[in-house]
Coordinates of N, CA and C in Angstrom, one line a residue:
L228 N 49.7 45.4 79.0 CA 49.6 46.2 77.8 C 49.6 47.7 78.2
K229 N 49.0 48.0 79.3 CA 49.0 49.4 79.7 C 50.4 49.9 80.1
V230 N 51.2 49.0 80.7 CA 52.5 49.3 81.0 C 53.3 49.6 79.7
L231 N 53.2 48.7 78.8 CA 53.9 48.8 77.5 C 53.5 50.1 76.8
S232 N 52.2 50.4 76.8 CA 51.7 51.6 76.2 C 52.3 52.8 76.9
R233 N 52.4 52.7 78.2 CA 53.1 53.8 78.9 C 54.5 54.0 78.5
I234 N 55.2 52.9 78.4 CA 56.6 52.9 78.0 C 56.7 53.5 76.6
D235 N 55.8 53.1 75.7 CA 55.9 53.7 74.3 C 55.7 55.2 74.3
S236 N 54.8 55.7 75.2 CA 54.5 57.1 75.2 C 55.8 57.9 75.7
I237 N 56.5 57.2 76.7 CA 57.7 57.9 77.2 C 58.8 57.9 76.1
L238 N 58.9 56.8 75.4 CA 59.9 56.7 74.3 C 59.6 57.7 73.2
Q239 N 58.4 58.0 72.9 CA 58.0 58.9 71.9 C 58.1 60.4 72.3
S240 N 58.3 60.7 73.6 CA 58.4 62.0 74.1 C 59.8 62.6 73.7
P241 N 59.7 63.9 73.3 CA 61.0 64.6 72.9 C 62.0 64.6 74.1
R242 N 61.5 64.5 75.3 CA 62.4 64.6 76.5 C 62.9 63.2 76.9
A243 N 62.6 62.2 76.1 CA 63.0 60.9 76.5 C 64.5 60.7 76.4
P244 N 65.2 60.3 77.4 CA 66.7 60.1 77.4 C 67.0 58.9 76.4
P245 N 68.1 59.1 75.7 CA 68.5 58.0 74.7 C 68.8 56.7 75.5
L246 N 69.2 56.8 76.8 CA 69.6 55.6 77.5 C 68.5 54.7 77.8
I247 N 67.3 55.1 77.7 CA 66.1 54.3 78.1 C 65.8 53.2 77.1
F248 N 66.2 53.3 75.9 CA 65.9 52.3 74.9 C 67.2 51.9 74.1
R249 N 67.4 50.6 74.0 CA 68.4 50.1 73.1 C 67.9 49.0 72.3
P250 N 68.1 49.0 71.0 CA 67.6 47.9 70.1 C 68.2 46.5 70.6
S251 N 67.3 45.5 70.6 CA 67.8 44.2 71.1 C 68.8 43.6 70.2
K252 N 69.8 43.0 70.7 CA 70.8 42.3 69.9 C 70.4 40.8 69.7
G253 N 69.4 40.3 70.5 CA 69.1 38.9 70.4 C 68.0 38.8 69.3
P254 N 67.4 37.6 69.3 CA 66.3 37.3 68.3 C 65.1 38.2 68.6
V255 N 64.6 38.8 67.5 CA 63.5 39.7 67.6 C 62.2 39.1 68.2
Q256 N 62.0 37.7 67.9 CA 60.8 37.1 68.4 C 60.7 37.0 69.9
N257 N 61.8 37.2 70.6 CA 61.8 37.2 72.0 C 61.2 38.5 72.6
Y258 N 61.1 39.5 71.8 CA 60.5 40.8 72.3 C 59.4 41.3 71.4
I259 N 58.6 40.4 70.8 CA 57.5 40.7 70.0 C 56.4 41.2 70.9
K260 N 55.9 42.4 70.6 CA 54.8 43.0 71.3 C 53.5 43.0 70.5
E261 N 52.5 43.8 70.9 CA 51.2 43.7 70.3 C 51.3 44.2 68.8
N262 N 52.2 45.1 68.5 CA 52.3 45.6 67.1 C 53.3 44.9 66.3
G263 N 53.9 43.9 66.9 CA 54.9 43.1 66.1 C 56.2 43.7 66.0
Q264 N 56.5 44.9 66.8 CA 57.8 45.5 66.7 C 58.7 45.0 67.8
G265 N 60.1 45.0 67.6 CA 61.0 44.5 68.6 C 61.4 45.7 69.5
R266 N 61.4 45.4 70.8 CA 61.8 46.4 71.8 C 62.9 45.9 72.6
G267 N 63.9 46.8 72.8 CA 65.1 46.3 73.6 C 65.0 46.9 75.0
F268 N 64.2 46.2 75.9 CA 64.0 46.7 77.3 C 64.8 45.8 78.3
E269 N 65.6 44.9 77.8 CA 66.2 44.0 78.7 C 67.2 44.7 79.6
H270 N 67.7 45.9 79.3 CA 68.7 46.6 80.1 C 68.0 47.5 81.1
L271 N 66.7 47.7 81.1 CA 66.0 48.6 81.9 C 66.2 48.4 83.4
P272 N 66.2 47.2 83.9 CA 66.4 47.0 85.4 C 67.8 47.6 85.8
L273 N 68.8 47.4 85.0 CA 70.1 48.0 85.4 C 70.1 49.5 85.3
T274 N 69.4 50.0 84.3 CA 69.3 51.5 84.2 C 68.6 52.1 85.3
I275 N 67.4 51.4 85.6 CA 66.6 52.0 86.7 C 67.4 51.9 88.1
E276 N 68.1 50.8 88.2 CA 68.9 50.7 89.5 C 70.0 51.8 89.5
M277 N 70.6 52.1 88.4 CA 71.6 53.1 88.3 C 71.0 54.5 88.7
W278 N 69.8 54.7 88.1 CA 69.1 56.0 88.4 C 68.8 56.1 89.9
A279 N 68.4 55.0 90.5 CA 68.1 55.1 91.9 C 69.3 55.4 92.7
D280 N 70.4 54.8 92.4 CA 71.7 55.2 93.1 C 72.0 56.7 92.9
Q281 N 71.8 57.2 91.6 CA 72.1 58.6 91.4 C 71.2 59.5 92.2
L282 N 69.9 59.1 92.3 CA 69.0 59.9 93.1 C 69.4 60.0 94.6
M283 N 69.9 58.9 95.1 CA 70.3 58.8 96.5 C 71.6 59.7 96.6
A284 N 72.5 59.6 95.6 CA 73.7 60.4 95.6 C 73.4 61.9 95.5
L285 N 72.3 62.2 94.7 CA 71.9 63.6 94.6 C 71.5 64.2 95.9
K286 N 70.8 63.3 96.7 CA 70.4 63.8 98.0 C 71.6 64.0 98.9
D287 N 72.6 63.1 98.9 CA 73.8 63.3 99.6 C 74.5 64.6 99.2
L288 N 74.6 64.8 97.9 CA 75.2 66.0 97.4 C 74.5 67.3 97.9
H289 N 73.2 67.2 97.9 CA 72.4 68.3 98.4 C 72.7 68.6 99.8
R290 N 72.9 67.6 100.6 CA 73.2 67.7 102.0 C 74.6 68.4 102.2
S291 N 75.5 68.0 101.4 CA 76.9 68.5 101.5 C 76.9 70.0 101.1
L292 N 76.1 70.3 100.0 CA 76.1 71.7 99.6 C 75.4 72.6 100.6
R293 N 74.4 72.0 101.3 CA 73.7 72.8 102.4 C 74.7 73.1 103.5
K294 N 75.6 72.1 103.9 CA 76.6 72.4 104.9 C 77.6 73.5 104.5
L295 N 78.0 73.4 103.2 CA 78.9 74.4 102.7 C 78.2 75.8 102.7
S296 N 77.0 75.8 102.3 CA 76.2 77.1 102.3 C 76.1 77.7 103.7
L297 N 75.9 76.9 104.7 CA 75.8 77.4 106.0 C 77.1 77.9 106.5
E298 N 78.2 77.3 106.0 CA 79.5 77.8 106.4 C 79.8 79.2 105.8
L299 N 79.5 79.3 104.5 CA 79.8 80.5 103.8 C 78.7 81.6 103.9
L300 N 77.5 81.2 104.1 CA 76.3 82.1 104.2 C 75.6 81.8 105.5
P301 N 76.1 82.0 106.6 CA 75.4 81.7 107.9 C 74.1 82.4 108.1
W302 N 74.0 83.6 107.4 CA 72.7 84.3 107.6 C 71.6 83.8 106.7
N303 N 72.0 83.0 105.7 CA 71.0 82.4 104.8 C 70.4 81.2 105.4
T304 N 69.4 81.3 106.2 CA 68.8 80.2 107.0 C 67.4 79.8 106.3
G305 N 67.5 79.5 105.0 CA 66.3 79.1 104.3 C 65.8 77.8 104.8
D306 N 64.6 77.4 104.3 CA 64.0 76.1 104.7 C 64.9 75.0 104.2
S307 N 65.3 74.1 105.1 CA 66.1 73.0 104.7 C 65.3 72.0 103.9
L308 N 65.9 71.4 102.8 CA 65.3 70.5 102.0 C 65.8 69.1 102.2
D309 N 66.5 68.9 103.3 CA 67.1 67.6 103.6 C 66.0 66.5 103.8
N310 N 64.9 66.9 104.3 CA 63.8 65.9 104.6 C 62.9 65.6 103.4
R311 N 63.2 66.3 102.3 CA 62.4 66.0 101.1 C 62.6 64.6 100.6
E312 N 61.5 64.0 100.0 CA 61.7 62.7 99.5 C 62.5 62.7 98.2
S313 N 62.3 63.8 97.4 CA 63.0 63.9 96.1 C 63.7 65.3 96.1
I314 N 64.9 65.2 95.6 CA 65.7 66.5 95.4 C 65.9 66.7 93.9
R315 N 65.6 68.0 93.6 CA 65.7 68.3 92.2 C 67.1 69.0 91.9
V316 N 67.5 68.9 90.7 CA 68.8 69.5 90.3 C 68.7 71.0 90.4
E317 N 67.5 71.5 90.2 CA 67.3 73.0 90.3 C 67.6 73.5 91.8
D318 N 67.3 72.6 92.7 CA 67.7 73.0 94.1 C 69.2 73.1 94.3
L319 N 69.9 72.2 93.7 CA 71.4 72.3 93.8 C 71.9 73.5 93.1
H320 N 71.3 73.8 91.9 CA 71.7 75.0 91.2 C 71.5 76.3 92.0
L321 N 70.4 76.4 92.7 CA 70.2 77.6 93.5 C 71.2 77.8 94.6
I322 N 71.6 76.7 95.3 CA 72.6 76.7 96.3 C 73.9 77.1 95.7
V323 N 74.4 76.5 94.6 CA 75.6 76.8 94.0 C 75.7 78.3 93.6
D324 N 74.6 78.7 92.9 CA 74.5 80.1 92.5 C 74.7 81.1 93.6
A325 N 74.0 80.8 94.8 CA 74.1 81.7 95.9 C 75.5 81.7 96.5
I326 N 76.2 80.6 96.5 CA 77.6 80.5 97.0 C 78.5 81.3 96.1
L327 N 78.4 81.1 94.7 CA 79.2 81.8 93.8 C 79.0 83.3 93.9
E328 N 77.7 83.8 94.0 CA 77.5 85.2 94.1 C 78.1 85.8 95.4
E329 N 78.1 85.1 96.5 CA 78.7 85.6 97.7 C 80.2 85.7 97.5
L330 N 80.8 84.7 96.9 CA 82.3 84.7 96.7 C 82.7 85.9 95.8
E331 N 81.9 86.1 94.7 CA 82.1 87.3 93.9 C 82.0 88.6 94.6
N332 N 81.0 88.7 95.5 CA 80.9 89.9 96.3 C 82.0 90.1 97.2
K333 N 82.5 89.0 97.8 CA 83.6 89.2 98.8 C 84.9 89.6 98.0
E334 N 85.1 89.1 96.8 CA 86.2 89.4 96.0 C 86.2 90.9 95.6
K335 N 85.0 91.4 95.3 CA 84.9 92.8 94.9 C 85.1 93.7 96.1
N336 N 84.5 93.3 97.3 CA 84.7 94.1 98.5 C 86.1 94.1 99.0
S337 N 86.9 93.0 98.8 CA 88.3 93.0 99.2 C 89.1 93.9 98.4
Q338 N 88.7 94.2 97.1 CA 89.5 95.0 96.3 C 89.2 96.5 96.5
T339 N 88.1 96.8 97.2 CA 87.7 98.2 97.5 C 88.0 98.5 99.0
P340 N 89.0 99.3 99.3 CA 89.3 99.6 100.7 C 88.2 100.3 101.4
S341 N 88.1 100.0 102.7 CA 87.0 100.6 103.5 C 87.4 102.0 103.8
L342 N 86.3 102.8 104.3 CA 86.6 104.2 104.7 C 87.6 104.3 105.9
Q343 N 87.5 103.3 106.7 CA 88.4 103.3 107.9 C 89.9 103.1 107.4
T344 N 90.1 102.2 106.4 CA 91.4 102.0 105.9 C 91.9 103.2 105.2
L345 N 91.1 103.9 104.4 CA 91.5 105.1 103.7 C 91.9 106.2 104.7
S346 N 91.1 106.3 105.8 CA 91.4 107.3 106.8 C 92.7 107.0 107.5
A347 N 93.0 105.8 107.8 CA 94.2 105.4 108.4 C 95.4 105.7 107.5
I348 N 95.3 105.5 106.2 CA 96.3 105.9 105.3 C 96.6 107.3 105.3
V349 N 95.6 108.2 105.2 CA 95.7 109.6 105.2 C 96.4 110.1 106.5
S350 N 96.0 109.5 107.7 CA 96.6 109.9 108.9 C 98.0 109.5 109.0
H351 N 98.4 108.4 108.5 CA 99.8 107.9 108.4 C 100.6 108.9 107.6
F352 N 100.1 109.3 106.4 CA 100.8 110.3 105.6 C 101.0 111.6 106.3
Q353 N 100.0 112.0 107.0 CA 100.1 113.3 107.8 C 101.2 113.2 108.8
K354 N 101.3 112.1 109.5 CA 102.4 111.9 110.5 C 103.8 111.8 109.9
L355 N 103.9 111.1 108.7 CA 105.2 111.0 108.1 C 105.7 112.3 107.6
F356 N 104.9 113.1 107.0 CA 105.3 114.3 106.3 C 104.9 115.6 107.0
D357 N 104.5 115.5 108.3 CA 104.2 116.6 109.1 C 103.1 117.5 108.4
V358 N 102.0 117.0 108.1 CA 100.9 117.7 107.6 C 99.8 117.9 108.6
N359 N 99.5 119.1 109.0 CA 98.6 119.4 110.1 C 97.1 119.3 109.7
S360 N 96.7 119.5 108.4 CA 95.3 119.5 108.0 C 95.2 118.7 106.7
L361 N 93.9 118.3 106.5 CA 93.6 117.6 105.3 C 93.9 118.4 104.0
N362 N 93.7 119.7 104.1 CA 93.9 120.6 103.0 C 95.4 120.6 102.5
G363 N 96.3 120.3 103.5 CA 97.7 120.3 103.1 C 98.2 119.0 102.6
V364 N 97.3 118.0 102.5 CA 97.8 116.6 102.1 C 98.2 116.7 100.6
Y365 N 97.3 117.2 99.8 CA 97.6 117.2 98.3 C 98.8 118.1 98.0
P366 N 99.0 119.3 98.5 CA 100.2 120.0 98.2 C 101.5 119.3 98.7
R367 N 101.4 118.7 99.9 CA 102.6 118.0 100.3 C 102.8 116.7 99.5
M368 N 101.8 116.1 99.0 CA 102.0 114.9 98.1 C 102.7 115.4 96.8
N369 N 102.3 116.6 96.3 CA 103.0 117.1 95.1 C 104.4 117.4 95.4
E370 N 104.7 118.0 96.6 CA 106.0 118.4 96.9 C 106.9 117.1 97.1
V371 N 106.4 116.1 97.7 CA 107.1 114.9 97.9 C 107.4 114.3 96.5
Y372 N 106.4 114.3 95.6 CA 106.6 113.7 94.3 C 107.7 114.5 93.5
I373 N 107.7 115.8 93.6 CA 108.7 116.6 92.9 C 110.1 116.3 93.5
K374 N 110.2 116.3 94.8 CA 111.5 116.0 95.5 C 112.0 114.6 95.1
L375 N 111.1 113.7 95.1 CA 111.5 112.3 94.8 C 112.0 112.2 93.3
G376 N 111.4 113.0 92.4 CA 111.8 113.0 91.0 C 113.2 113.6 90.9
E377 N 113.5 114.7 91.7 CA 114.8 115.3 91.6 C 115.8 114.4 92.2
M378 N 115.5 113.8 93.3 CA 116.5 112.8 93.9 C 116.8 111.7 93.0
T379 N 115.7 111.2 92.3 CA 115.9 110.0 91.4 C 116.8 110.4 90.2
N380 N 116.6 111.6 89.7 CA 117.4 112.1 88.6 C 118.9 112.3 89.0
A381 N 119.1 112.9 90.3 CA 120.4 113.1 90.8 C 121.1 111.8 91.0
M382 N 120.5 110.8 91.5 CA 121.1 109.5 91.8 C 121.4 108.9 90.4
R383 N 120.6 109.0 89.5 CA 120.8 108.4 88.2 C 122.1 109.0 87.5
N384 N 122.2 110.4 87.6 CA 123.4 111.1 87.1 C 124.6 110.7 87.8
L385 N 124.5 110.6 89.1 CA 125.7 110.2 89.9 C 126.2 108.7 89.5
H386 N 125.2 107.9 89.3 CA 125.6 106.5 88.9 C 126.3 106.5 87.6
E387 N 125.9 107.4 86.7 CA 126.5 107.4 85.4 C 127.9 108.1 85.5
L388 N 128.0 109.2 86.2 CA 129.3 109.8 86.4 C 130.3 109.0 87.1
L389 N 129.9 108.3 88.1 CA 130.8 107.4 88.9 C 131.0 106.0 88.3
E390 N 130.3 105.8 87.2 CA 130.4 104.5 86.5 C 130.0 103.3 87.4
L391 N 128.9 103.6 88.1 CA 128.3 102.5 89.0 C 127.1 101.9 88.4
D392 N 126.9 100.7 88.8 CA 125.7 100.0 88.3 C 124.4 100.7 88.8
S393 N 123.4 100.6 88.0 CA 122.1 101.3 88.3 C 121.5 100.8 89.6
S394 N 121.8 99.5 89.9 CA 121.3 98.9 91.1 C 122.1 99.2 92.4
A395 N 123.2 99.9 92.3 CA 124.0 100.2 93.4 C 123.2 101.1 94.4
P396 N 123.2 100.8 95.7 CA 122.4 101.5 96.7 C 123.0 102.9 96.9
P397 N 122.3 103.8 97.6 CA 122.8 105.2 97.8 C 124.1 105.2 98.7
T398 N 124.2 104.2 99.6 CA 125.4 104.1 100.4 C 126.7 103.9 99.5
A399 N 126.5 103.1 98.5 CA 127.7 102.9 97.6 C 128.0 104.2 96.9
V400 N 127.0 105.0 96.5 CA 127.3 106.3 95.9 C 128.0 107.3 96.8
V401 N 127.6 107.3 98.1 CA 128.2 108.2 99.1 C 129.6 107.8 99.3
N402 N 129.9 106.5 99.5 CA 131.2 106.0 99.7 C 132.2 106.3 98.5
T403 N 131.7 106.2 97.3 CA 132.5 106.5 96.2 C 132.8 108.0 96.1
V404 N 131.8 108.9 96.4 CA 132.1 110.3 96.4 C 133.1 110.6 97.5
G405 N 133.0 110.0 98.7 CA 133.9 110.2 99.8 C 135.4 109.8 99.4
K406 N 135.5 108.7 98.7 CA 136.9 108.3 98.2 C 137.4 109.4 97.2
L407 N 136.6 109.9 96.3 CA 137.0 110.9 95.4 C 137.5 112.1 96.1
C408 N 136.7 112.5 97.1 CA 137.1 113.7 97.9 C 138.4 113.5 98.6
D409 N 138.6 112.3 99.1 CA 139.9 112.1 99.8 C 141.1 112.2 98.8
I410 N 140.9 111.6 97.6 CA 141.9 111.7 96.6 C 142.2 113.1 96.2
I411 N 141.1 113.9 96.0 CA 141.3 115.3 95.6 C 142.1 116.1 96.7
N412 N 141.7 115.9 97.9 CA 142.3 116.6 99.0 C 143.8 116.2 99.1
K413 N 144.1 114.9 98.9 CA 145.4 114.5 99.0 C 146.3 115.1 97.9
N414 N 145.7 115.2 96.7 CA 146.4 115.8 95.6 C 146.7 117.3 95.8
V415 N 145.7 118.0 96.4 CA 145.9 119.4 96.6 C 147.0 119.6 97.7
T416 N 147.0 118.8 98.7 CA 148.0 118.9 99.8 C 149.4 118.7 99.2
E417 N 149.5 117.7 98.3 CA 150.8 117.4 97.7 C 151.3 118.5 96.8
Q418 N 150.3 119.2 96.1 CA 150.7 120.3 95.2 C 151.2 121.5 96.0
V419 N 150.5 121.7 97.1 CA 150.9 122.8 98.0 C 152.3 122.6 98.6
Q420 N 152.5 121.3 99.0 CA 153.8 121.0 99.5 C 154.9 121.2 98.5
Q421 N 154.6 120.8 97.3 CA 155.6 120.9 96.2 C 155.9 122.4 95.9
L422 N 154.8 123.2 95.9 CA 154.9 124.6 95.6 C 155.8 125.4 96.7
L423 N 155.5 125.0 97.9 CA 156.2 125.7 99.0 C 157.5 125.0 99.4
G424 N 157.8 123.9 98.8 CA 159.1 123.2 99.0 C 159.2 122.6 100.4
T425 N 158.2 122.1 101.0 CA 158.2 121.6 102.3 C 157.2 120.4 102.4
Q426 N 157.5 119.5 103.3 CA 156.7 118.4 103.6 C 156.0 118.5 105.0
D427 N 156.4 119.5 105.7 CA 155.9 119.6 107.1 C 154.8 120.7 107.2
I428 N 153.7 120.4 107.8 CA 152.6 121.3 107.9 C 153.0 122.6 108.7
H429 N 153.9 122.4 109.7 CA 154.3 123.6 110.4 C 155.2 124.5 109.5
S430 N 156.0 123.9 108.7 CA 156.8 124.6 107.8 C 156.0 125.4 106.8
I431 N 154.9 124.8 106.4 CA 154.0 125.5 105.4 C 153.4 126.7 106.1
I432 N 153.0 126.5 107.4 CA 152.4 127.7 108.1 C 153.5 128.8 108.2
N433 N 154.7 128.4 108.5 CA 155.8 129.5 108.6 C 156.0 130.2 107.3
K434 N 156.0 129.4 106.2 CA 156.1 130.0 104.9 C 155.0 131.0 104.6
V435 N 153.8 130.6 104.9 CA 152.7 131.5 104.7 C 152.8 132.8 105.5
E436 N 153.2 132.6 106.7 CA 153.4 133.8 107.6 C 154.5 134.7 107.1
E437 N 155.6 134.1 106.5 CA 156.6 134.9 106.0 C 156.1 135.7 104.7
H438 N 155.3 135.0 103.9 CA 154.8 135.7 102.7 C 153.8 136.8 103.2
E439 N 153.1 136.6 104.2 CA 152.1 137.6 104.7 C 152.9 138.8 105.2
C440 N 154.1 138.6 105.8 CA 154.9 139.7 106.3 C 155.6 140.5 105.2
F441 N 155.9 139.8 104.1 CA 156.7 140.4 103.0 C 155.9 141.1 102.0
F442 N 154.8 140.5 101.6 CA 154.1 141.0 100.4 C 153.4 142.3 100.7
P443 N 152.8 142.6 101.8 CA 152.2 143.9 101.9 C 153.1 145.1 101.7
P444 N 154.4 145.1 102.4 CA 155.3 146.2 102.1 C 155.8 146.2 100.7
F445 N 156.0 145.1 100.1 CA 156.4 145.0 98.7 C 155.3 145.6 97.7
Q446 N 154.1 145.2 98.0 CA 153.0 145.8 97.2 C 152.9 147.3 97.3
A447 N 153.1 147.8 98.5 CA 153.1 149.3 98.7 C 154.2 149.9 98.0
L448 N 155.4 149.3 98.0 CA 156.6 149.9 97.3 C 156.3 149.9 95.8
I449 N 155.7 148.8 95.2 CA 155.4 148.8 93.8 C 154.4 149.8 93.4
Q450 N 153.4 150.1 94.3 CA 152.4 151.1 94.0 C 153.0 152.5 94.0
D451 N 153.9 152.7 94.9 CA 154.6 154.0 95.0 C 155.4 154.3 93.7
L452 N 156.2 153.2 93.3 CA 157.0 153.3 92.1 C 156.2 153.6 90.9
L453 N 155.0 152.9 90.7 CA 154.1 153.1 89.6 C 153.6 154.6 89.5
C454 N 153.3 155.1 90.7 CA 152.8 156.5 90.8 C 154.0 157.5 90.5
L455 N 155.1 157.2 91.1 CA 156.3 158.1 90.9 C 156.7 158.2 89.5
L456 N 156.8 157.0 88.8 CA 157.3 156.9 87.4 C 156.2 157.2 86.4
E457 N 155.0 157.4 86.9 CA 153.8 157.6 86.1 C 153.6 156.6 85.0
I458 N 153.7 155.3 85.5 CA 153.4 154.2 84.6 C 152.3 153.3 85.3
S459 N 151.7 152.4 84.5 CA 150.6 151.6 85.0 C 151.0 150.1 85.0
N460 N 152.0 149.7 84.3 CA 152.4 148.3 84.2 C 153.6 148.1 85.0
M461 N 153.6 147.0 85.8 CA 154.8 146.7 86.6 C 156.0 146.3 85.8
D462 N 155.8 145.8 84.6 CA 156.9 145.4 83.7 C 157.6 146.6 83.2
D463 N 157.0 147.8 83.2 CA 157.7 149.0 82.7 C 158.5 149.7 83.8
I464 N 158.5 149.2 85.0 CA 159.3 149.8 86.1 C 160.8 149.8 85.8
L465 N 161.3 148.6 85.4 CA 162.7 148.5 85.2 C 163.2 149.4 84.0
P466 N 162.5 149.4 82.9 CA 163.0 150.3 81.8 C 162.9 151.8 82.2
A467 N 161.9 152.2 83.0 CA 161.8 153.6 83.4 C 162.9 154.0 84.3
V468 N 163.3 153.1 85.2 CA 164.4 153.4 86.1 C 165.7 153.5 85.4
Q469 N 166.0 152.6 84.4 CA 167.2 152.7 83.5 C 167.3 154.0 82.8
N470 N 166.1 154.5 82.4 CA 166.1 155.8 81.6 C 166.5 157.0 82.5
L471 N 166.3 156.8 83.8 CA 166.7 157.9 84.7 C 168.2 158.0 85.0
K472 N 168.9 157.0 84.6 CA 170.4 157.1 84.8 C 171.0 158.2 84.0

């Protein structure tokens, strides 16, 4: 009777798990107690056996979490609970919370560079852009930024003028400009050849030398005629000479 009374008090507790009691599916008279009510306790042995297995598994889980904690938190050498007869869920929660907190701290620290890393970055910038002092780092950064913007705009304009794809590398731009220069130089050479009536470079040189010998005396003669005839336009020389006849 005391045992049944104890069970009744557990069943009436707000914390009583619903799994502990199931209404009997068999005849009620098989489970008549002192108050004449039917109780379904026939499944309790299986339930208690399941709870015992879970308690043992809880201890194994605690042991595994302790090993994980020692790997991630080697400095956390708190009292081991492996020898405890009973392990509480709260103990597991404490271990898991400590591991999660450590992982969050590592993630935050990994996103924030150390002073040594920042110093190495500044030193590398000074070497790349020939900056002698820390005071010159910011001005040189601004200068590099401006030059980079100018170069980017120039390359963008060249891509558009040369009708190149925006993804074309700078070498492609240089090669295209070189080809255009070759075409222009070739055209200029051909025009000079046509003007001077020769296809030989040595003949061109001779023609130029002949013109250099002829034009200075011719220019001096024209200037003397303009002064003598008191005119200012070369086209008026011929009419003025005809009038002197």
